[in-house]
Amino acid sequence: MQRGLCAAAQAESLKYKLLNNYPVRMSANGVVRLVMNEGAKGIEVAVSGKLRAQRAKTMKFKQGYMISTGEPKKNFIDRAVRHVNLKQGVLGIIVKIMLPQDPEGISGPKKPLPDVVEIVDPKSDD
């Protein structure tokens, strides 16, 4: 699997960016942009905890198509959770990547999504 389509690698990358005091929005949007350029169908990055203020909140960064239920969720979604220990408290990072369908099974599942319909040309009557 490519590094750009691996949720664990992207969560670790975001974790180290936040530990080095990079701004949250800039770091998360950089991860979103990289993953989408690698060919993913969709991505969602959620960073929760005390961001800037005393009150905790969750920031979500989404792009593309994300399926959230059923059997395809088990096959197409790669998910990773990481915790970042900062001076002011703990931040939680959740990265969900929707993998593309790949007939070889290298960068994604072999089976297509159930809602994909392939139209075949009718046979001629010769």
mmCIF file of N, CA, C and O in Angstrom, residues 11-48:
data_model
loop_
_atom_site.group_PDB
_atom_site.id
_atom_site.type_symbol
_atom_site.label_atom_id
_atom_site.label_comp_id
_atom_site.label_asym_id
_atom_site.label_seq_id
_atom_site.Cartn_x
_atom_site.Cartn_y
_atom_site.Cartn_z
ATOM 1 N N ALA A 11 -1.723 9.748 10.091
ATOM 2 C CA ALA A 11 -1.991 10.154 11.474
ATOM 3 C C ALA A 11 -0.683 10.426 12.211
ATOM 4 O O ALA A 11 -0.581 11.399 12.968
ATOM 5 N N GLU A 12 0.329 9.598 11.981
ATOM 6 C CA GLU A 12 1.642 9.821 12.599
ATOM 7 C C GLU A 12 2.270 11.115 12.083
ATOM 8 O O GLU A 12 2.858 11.878 12.847
ATOM 9 N N SER A 13 2.135 11.366 10.793
ATOM 10 C CA SER A 13 2.666 12.601 10.200
ATOM 11 C C SER A 13 2.011 13.824 10.844
ATOM 12 O O SER A 13 2.696 14.787 11.219
ATOM 13 N N LEU A 14 0.691 13.783 10.989
ATOM 14 C CA LEU A 14 -0.041 14.887 11.613
ATOM 15 C C LEU A 14 0.359 15.041 13.083
ATOM 16 O O LEU A 14 0.517 16.160 13.584
ATOM 17 N N LYS A 15 0.559 13.928 13.758
ATOM 18 C CA LYS A 15 0.963 13.953 15.166
ATOM 19 C C LYS A 15 2.294 14.690 15.334
ATOM 20 O O LYS A 15 2.433 15.554 16.196
ATOM 21 N N TYR A 16 3.276 14.374 14.500
ATOM 22 C CA TYR A 16 4.584 15.017 14.633
ATOM 23 C C TYR A 16 4.554 16.479 14.210
ATOM 24 O O TYR A 16 5.301 17.287 14.747
ATOM 25 N N LYS A 17 3.686 16.822 13.271
ATOM 26 C CA LYS A 17 3.519 18.235 12.924
ATOM 27 C C LYS A 17 2.973 19.020 14.113
ATOM 28 O O LYS A 17 3.431 20.121 14.408
ATOM 29 N N LEU A 18 1.972 18.441 14.807
ATOM 30 C CA LEU A 18 1.381 19.126 15.958
ATOM 31 C C LEU A 18 2.359 19.199 17.128
ATOM 32 O O LEU A 18 2.371 20.181 17.869
ATOM 33 N N LEU A 19 3.191 18.165 17.305
ATOM 34 C CA LEU A 19 4.197 18.197 18.373
ATOM 35 C C LEU A 19 5.246 19.281 18.126
ATOM 36 O O LEU A 19 5.828 19.810 19.067
ATOM 37 N N ASN A 20 5.474 19.610 16.858
ATOM 38 C CA ASN A 20 6.443 20.655 16.500
ATOM 39 C C ASN A 20 5.791 22.025 16.372
ATOM 40 O O ASN A 20 6.346 22.921 15.729
ATOM 41 N N ASN A 21 4.608 22.187 16.954
ATOM 42 C CA ASN A 21 3.902 23.474 17.049
ATOM 43 C C ASN A 21 3.490 24.066 15.704
ATOM 44 O O ASN A 21 3.457 25.280 15.551
ATOM 45 N N TYR A 22 3.175 23.211 14.716
ATOM 46 C CA TYR A 22 2.597 23.710 13.474
ATOM 47 C C TYR A 22 1.129 24.036 13.741
ATOM 48 O O TYR A 22 0.488 23.379 14.555
ATOM 49 N N PRO A 23 0.568 25.014 13.056
ATOM 50 C CA PRO A 23 -0.867 25.310 13.222
ATOM 51 C C PRO A 23 -1.734 24.116 12.799
ATOM 52 O O PRO A 23 -1.414 23.417 11.835
ATOM 53 N N VAL A 24 -2.815 23.900 13.524
ATOM 54 C CA VAL A 24 -3.661 22.723 13.308
ATOM 55 C C VAL A 24 -4.273 22.735 11.916
ATOM 56 O O VAL A 24 -4.239 21.725 11.198
ATOM 57 N N ARG A 25 -4.826 23.864 11.512
ATOM 58 C CA ARG A 25 -5.483 23.931 10.198
ATOM 59 C C ARG A 25 -4.503 23.671 9.064
ATOM 60 O O ARG A 25 -4.816 22.962 8.111
ATOM 61 N N MET A 26 -3.328 24.261 9.157
ATOM 62 C CA MET A 26 -2.330 24.097 8.107
ATOM 63 C C MET A 26 -1.879 22.631 8.018
ATOM 64 O O MET A 26 -1.756 22.068 6.926
ATOM 65 N N SER A 27 -1.659 22.003 9.158
ATOM 66 C CA SER A 27 -1.213 20.615 9.191
ATOM 67 C C SER A 27 -2.281 19.683 8.626
ATOM 68 O O SER A 27 -1.983 18.818 7.794
ATOM 69 N N ALA A 28 -3.511 19.838 9.089
ATOM 70 C CA ALA A 28 -4.589 18.948 8.654
ATOM 71 C C ALA A 28 -4.901 19.139 7.171
ATOM 72 O O ALA A 28 -5.103 18.156 6.451
ATOM 73 N N ASN A 29 -4.922 20.378 6.706
ATOM 74 C CA ASN A 29 -5.190 20.615 5.283
ATOM 75 C C ASN A 29 -4.060 20.084 4.406
ATOM 76 O O ASN A 29 -4.301 19.645 3.283
ATOM 77 N N GLY A 30 -2.836 20.101 4.906
ATOM 78 C CA GLY A 30 -1.715 19.516 4.169
ATOM 79 C C GLY A 30 -1.889 18.012 4.011
ATOM 80 O O GLY A 30 -1.631 17.461 2.929
ATOM 81 N N VAL A 31 -2.344 17.336 5.066
ATOM 82 C CA VAL A 31 -2.591 15.894 5.003
ATOM 83 C C VAL A 31 -3.732 15.601 4.027
ATOM 84 O O VAL A 31 -3.632 14.688 3.199
ATOM 85 N N VAL A 32 -4.800 16.381 4.097
ATOM 86 C CA VAL A 32 -5.947 16.187 3.196
ATOM 87 C C VAL A 32 -5.516 16.345 1.739
ATOM 88 O O VAL A 32 -5.844 15.509 0.881
ATOM 89 N N ARG A 33 -4.754 17.378 1.452
ATOM 90 C CA ARG A 33 -4.301 17.638 0.081
ATOM 91 C C ARG A 33 -3.409 16.499 -0.430
ATOM 92 O O ARG A 33 -3.565 16.025 -1.556
ATOM 93 N N LEU A 34 -2.481 16.018 0.409
ATOM 94 C CA LEU A 34 -1.566 14.955 0.010
ATOM 95 C C LEU A 34 -2.320 13.672 -0.313
ATOM 96 O O LEU A 34 -2.068 13.033 -1.338
ATOM 97 N N VAL A 35 -3.266 13.303 0.547
ATOM 98 C CA VAL A 35 -4.010 12.059 0.357
ATOM 99 C C VAL A 35 -4.870 12.117 -0.897
ATOM 100 O O VAL A 35 -4.933 11.155 -1.665
ATOM 101 N N MET A 36 -5.524 13.242 -1.131
ATOM 102 C CA MET A 36 -6.364 13.353 -2.321
ATOM 103 C C MET A 36 -5.517 13.340 -3.602
ATOM 104 O O MET A 36 -5.948 12.803 -4.613
ATOM 105 N N ASN A 37 -4.313 13.895 -3.551
ATOM 106 C CA ASN A 37 -3.433 13.853 -4.713
ATOM 107 C C ASN A 37 -2.899 12.455 -4.977
ATOM 108 O O ASN A 37 -2.499 12.146 -6.101
ATOM 109 N N GLU A 38 -2.888 11.585 -3.958
ATOM 110 C CA GLU A 38 -2.443 10.196 -4.125
ATOM 111 C C GLU A 38 -3.505 9.332 -4.794
ATOM 112 O O GLU A 38 -3.228 8.203 -5.160
ATOM 113 N N GLY A 39 -4.735 9.831 -4.887
ATOM 114 C CA GLY A 39 -5.778 9.090 -5.590
ATOM 115 C C GLY A 39 -6.872 8.518 -4.719
ATOM 116 O O GLY A 39 -7.633 7.663 -5.175
ATOM 117 N N ALA A 40 -6.983 8.955 -3.480
ATOM 118 C CA ALA A 40 -8.054 8.463 -2.613
ATOM 119 C C ALA A 40 -9.398 9.024 -3.066
ATOM 120 O O ALA A 40 -9.459 10.084 -3.692
ATOM 121 N N LYS A 41 -10.470 8.297 -2.756
ATOM 122 C CA LYS A 41 -11.807 8.797 -3.092
ATOM 123 C C LYS A 41 -12.267 9.859 -2.111
ATOM 124 O O LYS A 41 -13.025 10.747 -2.471
ATOM 125 N N GLY A 42 -11.838 9.748 -0.859
ATOM 126 C CA GLY A 42 -12.239 10.727 0.146
ATOM 127 C C GLY A 42 -11.398 10.606 1.392
ATOM 128 O O GLY A 42 -10.749 9.591 1.626
ATOM 129 N N ILE A 43 -11.403 11.659 2.204
ATOM 130 C CA ILE A 43 -10.665 11.670 3.460
ATOM 131 C C ILE A 43 -11.405 12.526 4.473
ATOM 132 O O ILE A 43 -12.076 13.500 4.108
ATOM 133 N N GLU A 44 -11.274 12.134 5.734
ATOM 134 C CA GLU A 44 -11.785 12.934 6.842
ATOM 135 C C GLU A 44 -10.735 12.918 7.947
ATOM 136 O O GLU A 44 -10.294 11.856 8.382
ATOM 137 N N VAL A 45 -10.332 14.104 8.384
ATOM 138 C CA VAL A 45 -9.380 14.252 9.482
ATOM 139 C C VAL A 45 -10.098 15.004 10.593
ATOM 140 O O VAL A 45 -10.648 16.074 10.367
ATOM 141 N N ALA A 46 -10.094 14.434 11.812
ATOM 142 C CA ALA A 46 -10.710 15.089 12.962
ATOM 143 C C ALA A 46 -9.647 15.271 14.039
ATOM 144 O O ALA A 46 -8.961 14.320 14.402
ATOM 145 N N VAL A 47 -9.505 16.509 14.517
ATOM 146 C CA VAL A 47 -8.588 16.816 15.607
ATOM 147 C C VAL A 47 -9.438 17.368 16.737
ATOM 148 O O VAL A 47 -10.145 18.354 16.566
ATOM 149 N N SER A 48 -9.374 16.720 17.909
ATOM 150 C CA SER A 48 -10.222 17.161 19.018
ATOM 151 C C SER A 48 -9.387 17.361 20.269
ATOM 152 O O SER A 48 -8.393 16.686 20.485
#
